Short mmCIF file of C-alpha atoms and ligand atoms in Angstrom, two decimals:
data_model
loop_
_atom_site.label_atom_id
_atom_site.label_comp_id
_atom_site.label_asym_id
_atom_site.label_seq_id
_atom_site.Cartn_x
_atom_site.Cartn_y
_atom_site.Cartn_z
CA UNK A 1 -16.55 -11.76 2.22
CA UNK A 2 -14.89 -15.23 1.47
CA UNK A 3 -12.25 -16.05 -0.99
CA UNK A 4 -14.92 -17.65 -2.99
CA UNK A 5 -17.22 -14.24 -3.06
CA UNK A 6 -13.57 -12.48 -4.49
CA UNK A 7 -12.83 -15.33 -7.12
CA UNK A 8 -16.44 -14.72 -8.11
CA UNK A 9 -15.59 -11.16 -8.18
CA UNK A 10 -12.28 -11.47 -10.15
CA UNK A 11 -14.01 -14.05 -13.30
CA UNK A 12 -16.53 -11.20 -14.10
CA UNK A 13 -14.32 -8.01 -14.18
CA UNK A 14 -11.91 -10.99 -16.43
CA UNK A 15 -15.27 -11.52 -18.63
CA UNK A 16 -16.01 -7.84 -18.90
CA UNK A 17 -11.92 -7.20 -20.22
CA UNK A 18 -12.25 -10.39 -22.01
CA UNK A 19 -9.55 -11.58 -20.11
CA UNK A 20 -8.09 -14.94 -18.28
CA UNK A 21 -9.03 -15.03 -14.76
CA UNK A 22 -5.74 -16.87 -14.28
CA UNK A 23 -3.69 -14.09 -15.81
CA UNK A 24 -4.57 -12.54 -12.58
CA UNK A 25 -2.98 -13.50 -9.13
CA UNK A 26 -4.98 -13.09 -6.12
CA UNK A 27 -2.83 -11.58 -3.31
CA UNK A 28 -4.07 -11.84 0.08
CA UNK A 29 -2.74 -9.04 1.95
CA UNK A 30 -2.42 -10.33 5.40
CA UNK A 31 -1.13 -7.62 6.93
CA UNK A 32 -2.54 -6.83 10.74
CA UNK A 33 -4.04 -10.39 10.74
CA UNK A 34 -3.36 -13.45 12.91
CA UNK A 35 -2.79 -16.92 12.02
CA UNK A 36 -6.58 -17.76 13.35
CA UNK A 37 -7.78 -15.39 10.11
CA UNK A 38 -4.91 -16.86 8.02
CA UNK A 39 -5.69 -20.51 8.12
CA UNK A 40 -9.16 -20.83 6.56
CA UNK A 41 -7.71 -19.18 3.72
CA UNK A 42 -4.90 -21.43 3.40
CA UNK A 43 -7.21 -24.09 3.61
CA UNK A 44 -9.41 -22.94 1.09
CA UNK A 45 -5.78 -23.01 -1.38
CA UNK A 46 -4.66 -19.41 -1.21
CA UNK A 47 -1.26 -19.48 -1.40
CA UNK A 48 -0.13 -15.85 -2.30
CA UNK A 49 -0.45 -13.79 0.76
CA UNK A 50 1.41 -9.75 1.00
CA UNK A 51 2.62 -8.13 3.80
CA UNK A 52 4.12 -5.17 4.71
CA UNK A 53 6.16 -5.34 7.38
CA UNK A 54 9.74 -7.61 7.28
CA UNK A 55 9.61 -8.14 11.10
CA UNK A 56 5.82 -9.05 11.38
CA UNK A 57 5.67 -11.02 8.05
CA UNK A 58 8.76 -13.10 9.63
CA UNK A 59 7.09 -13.75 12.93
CA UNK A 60 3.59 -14.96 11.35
CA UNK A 61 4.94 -16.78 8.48
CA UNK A 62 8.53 -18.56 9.58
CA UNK A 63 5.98 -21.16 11.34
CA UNK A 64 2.91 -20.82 8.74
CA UNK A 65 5.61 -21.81 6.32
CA UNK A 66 6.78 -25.10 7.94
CA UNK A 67 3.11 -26.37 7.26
CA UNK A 68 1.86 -24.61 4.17
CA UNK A 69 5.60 -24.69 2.21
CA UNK A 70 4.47 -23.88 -1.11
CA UNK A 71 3.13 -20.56 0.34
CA UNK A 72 4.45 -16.81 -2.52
CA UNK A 73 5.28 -14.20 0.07
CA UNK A 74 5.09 -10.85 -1.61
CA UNK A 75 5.98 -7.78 0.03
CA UNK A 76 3.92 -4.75 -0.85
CA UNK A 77 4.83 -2.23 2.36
CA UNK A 78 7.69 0.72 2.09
CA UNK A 79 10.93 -1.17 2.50
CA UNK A 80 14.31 0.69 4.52
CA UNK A 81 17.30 -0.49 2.58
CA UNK A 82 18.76 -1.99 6.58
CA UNK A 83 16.03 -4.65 6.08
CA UNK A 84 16.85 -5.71 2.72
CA UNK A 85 18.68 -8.60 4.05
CA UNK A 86 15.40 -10.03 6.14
CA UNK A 87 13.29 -9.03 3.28
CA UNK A 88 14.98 -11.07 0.34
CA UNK A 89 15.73 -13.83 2.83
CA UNK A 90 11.44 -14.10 3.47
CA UNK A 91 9.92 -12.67 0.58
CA UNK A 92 9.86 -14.60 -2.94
CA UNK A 93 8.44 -10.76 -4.52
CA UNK A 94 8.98 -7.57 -3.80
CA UNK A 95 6.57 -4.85 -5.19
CA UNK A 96 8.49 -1.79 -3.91
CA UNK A 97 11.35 -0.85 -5.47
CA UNK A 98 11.33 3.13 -5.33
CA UNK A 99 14.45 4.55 -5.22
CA UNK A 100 18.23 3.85 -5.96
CA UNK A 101 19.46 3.28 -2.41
CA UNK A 102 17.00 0.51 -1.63
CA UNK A 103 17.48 -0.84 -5.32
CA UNK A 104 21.42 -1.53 -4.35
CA UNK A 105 20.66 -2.70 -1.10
CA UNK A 106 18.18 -5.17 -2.83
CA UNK A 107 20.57 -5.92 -5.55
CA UNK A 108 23.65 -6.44 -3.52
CA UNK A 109 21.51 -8.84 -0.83
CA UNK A 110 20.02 -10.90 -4.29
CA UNK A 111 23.28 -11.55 -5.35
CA UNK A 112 25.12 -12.72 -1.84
CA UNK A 113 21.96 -14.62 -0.98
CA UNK A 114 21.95 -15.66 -4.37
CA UNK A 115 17.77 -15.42 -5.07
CA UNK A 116 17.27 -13.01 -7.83
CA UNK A 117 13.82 -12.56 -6.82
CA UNK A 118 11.19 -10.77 -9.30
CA UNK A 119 10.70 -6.99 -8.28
CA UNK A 120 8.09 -4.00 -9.14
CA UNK A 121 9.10 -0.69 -9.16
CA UNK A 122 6.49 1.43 -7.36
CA UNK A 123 5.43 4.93 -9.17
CA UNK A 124 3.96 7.35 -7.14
CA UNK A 125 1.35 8.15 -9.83
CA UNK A 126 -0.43 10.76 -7.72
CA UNK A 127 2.87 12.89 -6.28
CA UNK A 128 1.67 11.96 -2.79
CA UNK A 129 5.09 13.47 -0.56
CA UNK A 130 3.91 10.80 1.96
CA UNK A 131 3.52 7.78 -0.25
CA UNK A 132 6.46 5.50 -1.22
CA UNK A 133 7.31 5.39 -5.20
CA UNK A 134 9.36 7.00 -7.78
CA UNK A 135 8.30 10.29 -9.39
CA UNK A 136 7.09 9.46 -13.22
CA UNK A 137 9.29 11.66 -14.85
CA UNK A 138 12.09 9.92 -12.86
CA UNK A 139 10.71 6.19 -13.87
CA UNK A 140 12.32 5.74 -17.25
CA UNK A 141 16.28 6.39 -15.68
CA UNK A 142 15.11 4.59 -12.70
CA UNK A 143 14.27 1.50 -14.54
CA UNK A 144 17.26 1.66 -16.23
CA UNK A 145 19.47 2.12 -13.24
CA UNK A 146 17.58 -1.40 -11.51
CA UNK A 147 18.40 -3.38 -15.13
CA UNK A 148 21.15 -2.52 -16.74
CA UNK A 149 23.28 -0.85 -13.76
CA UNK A 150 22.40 -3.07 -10.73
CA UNK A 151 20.90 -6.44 -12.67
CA UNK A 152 17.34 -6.42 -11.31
CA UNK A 153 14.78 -9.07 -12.44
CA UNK A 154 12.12 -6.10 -13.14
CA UNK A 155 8.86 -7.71 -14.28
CA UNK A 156 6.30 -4.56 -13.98
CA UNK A 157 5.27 -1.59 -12.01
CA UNK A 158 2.78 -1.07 -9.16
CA UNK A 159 0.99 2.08 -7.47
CA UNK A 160 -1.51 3.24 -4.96
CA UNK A 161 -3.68 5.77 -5.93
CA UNK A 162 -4.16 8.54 -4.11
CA UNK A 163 -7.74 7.62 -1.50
CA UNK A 164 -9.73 10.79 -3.04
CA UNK A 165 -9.30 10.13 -6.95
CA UNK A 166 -10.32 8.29 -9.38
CA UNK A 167 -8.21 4.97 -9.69
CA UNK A 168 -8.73 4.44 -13.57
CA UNK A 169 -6.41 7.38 -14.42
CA UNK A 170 -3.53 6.38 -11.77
CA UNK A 171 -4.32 2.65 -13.54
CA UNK A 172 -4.34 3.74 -17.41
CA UNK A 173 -1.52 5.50 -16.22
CA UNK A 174 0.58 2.98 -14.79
CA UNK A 175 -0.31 0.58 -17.63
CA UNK A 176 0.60 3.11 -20.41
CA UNK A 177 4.21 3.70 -17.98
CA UNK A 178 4.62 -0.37 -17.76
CA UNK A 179 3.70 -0.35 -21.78
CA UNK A 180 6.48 2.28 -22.26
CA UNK A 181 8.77 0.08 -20.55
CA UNK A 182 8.16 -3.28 -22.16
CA UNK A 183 6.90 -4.87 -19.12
CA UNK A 184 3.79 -6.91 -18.58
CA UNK A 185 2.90 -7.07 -14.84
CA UNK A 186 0.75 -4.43 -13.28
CA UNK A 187 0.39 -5.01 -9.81
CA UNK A 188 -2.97 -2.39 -8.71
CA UNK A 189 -5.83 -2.81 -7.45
CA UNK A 190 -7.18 -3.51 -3.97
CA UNK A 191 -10.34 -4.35 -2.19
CA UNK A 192 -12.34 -0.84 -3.34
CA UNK A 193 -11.37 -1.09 -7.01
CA UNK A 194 -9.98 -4.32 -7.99
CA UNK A 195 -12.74 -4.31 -10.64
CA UNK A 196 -11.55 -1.22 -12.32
CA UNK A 197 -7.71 -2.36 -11.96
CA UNK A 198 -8.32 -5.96 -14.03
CA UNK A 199 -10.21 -3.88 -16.83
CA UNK A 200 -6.76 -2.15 -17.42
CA UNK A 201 -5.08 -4.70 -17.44
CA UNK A 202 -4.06 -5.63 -13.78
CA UNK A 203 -1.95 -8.45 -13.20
CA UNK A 204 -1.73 -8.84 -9.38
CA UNK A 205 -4.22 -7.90 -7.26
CA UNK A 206 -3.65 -6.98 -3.83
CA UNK A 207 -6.83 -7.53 -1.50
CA UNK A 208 -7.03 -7.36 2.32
CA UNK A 209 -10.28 -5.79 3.56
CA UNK A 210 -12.39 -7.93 1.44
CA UNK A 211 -11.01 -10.70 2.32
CA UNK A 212 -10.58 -11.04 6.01
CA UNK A 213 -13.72 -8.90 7.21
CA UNK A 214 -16.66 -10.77 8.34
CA UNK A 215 -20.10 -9.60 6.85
C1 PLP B 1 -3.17 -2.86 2.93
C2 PLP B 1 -2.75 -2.82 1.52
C3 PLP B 1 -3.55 -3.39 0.52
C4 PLP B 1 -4.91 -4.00 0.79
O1 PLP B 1 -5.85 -2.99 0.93
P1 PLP B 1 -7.41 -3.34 1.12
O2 PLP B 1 -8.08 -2.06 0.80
O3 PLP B 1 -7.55 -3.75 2.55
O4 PLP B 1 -7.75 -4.41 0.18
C5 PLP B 1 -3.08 -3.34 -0.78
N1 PLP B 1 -1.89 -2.79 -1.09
C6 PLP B 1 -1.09 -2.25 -0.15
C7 PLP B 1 0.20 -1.66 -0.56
C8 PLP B 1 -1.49 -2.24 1.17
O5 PLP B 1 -0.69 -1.68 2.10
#
């Protein structure tokens, strides 16, 4: 599909939820993909790409960056609290905050590198033991702990839902959490149910597959 095909995509689930298609931000999850995918999508205007990985994310974008500079790196992969240094050096988001030790780490590198970037805390809505995110019934003392304790610019919550269920209850879920909360941003929603995710209320968007696979 093209970014166009995705846009298209994106200003019908916004008509259905009677919503602004730019309350939504398009994040192009580049993850696994070269520049030679990257560039016709920079050229088309995306500017908001995710990755996962500090080290790879570094290598592909340190030089991507020197000609596209007004490219939003947001990281969306499970961060180790010995990369939070690279991470907030690179990334201008970072959507997985999921546990105290890597919320100090973060905090601590924000304030010597002095770029208080803009942070999601990731709930693991589905109790997956393998999946990054804090518990739900920890979320509440969590978010606390990033704020008032460590100083974190929280501005919303993001999840995965588990492959084999439904995403509307892991999405109405998160929402109702981030409502709790007082916080606006949802970041769910990838290339199987992005749909779904900007009917409740999805703010960012994360979309690989559809994007970069030739049909
Ligand atoms: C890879 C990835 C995506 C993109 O998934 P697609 O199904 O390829 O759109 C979104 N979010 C996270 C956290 C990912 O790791």
């Amino acid at each position: 599909m093209t970014l166009a095909t995705i846009k298209a995509g994106i200003a019908a689930a916004c008509k259905e939820a009677a919503r602004k298609p730019e309350d939504v931000t398009l994040i192009a999850v580049s993850k696994n993909r070269g520049e030679a995918e990257i560039l016709p999508l920079l050229e088309s205007g995306q500017r908001v790409f995710g990755e996962n990985r500090v080290q790879e994310a570094a290598e592909k974008w340190l030089p991507l960056r020197a000609r596209f500079p007004d490219v939003e790196l947001h990281f969306i992969g499970q961060l180790q609290s010995n990369k939070a240094k690279e991470a907030v050096a690179l990334f201008d988001v970072i959507h997985t905050v999921d546990r105290p030790s890597l919320a100090e780490a973060l905090a601590k590198e924000m304030q010597k590198q002095n770029r208080p970037l803009p942070c999601f805390i990731q709930v693991n809505t589905g109790a997956e033991p393998q999946k990054g995110g804090i518990a739900p019934e920890e979320l509440a003392g969590f978010y606390k702990t990033c704020t008032a304790d460590l100083g974190l610019n929280i501005i919303g919550l993001m999840c995965i839902p588990p492959v084999e269920e439904v995403p509307e209850l892991h999405f109405a879920l998160l929402h109702k959490h981030a409502r709790a909360l007082g916080l606006a941003q949802l970041s769910m929603g990838m290339s199987g149910d992005y749909p779904a995710a900007i009917r409740l209320h999805a703010t960012h968007i994360r979309i690989g597959s559809a994007l970069f696979t030739v049909m």
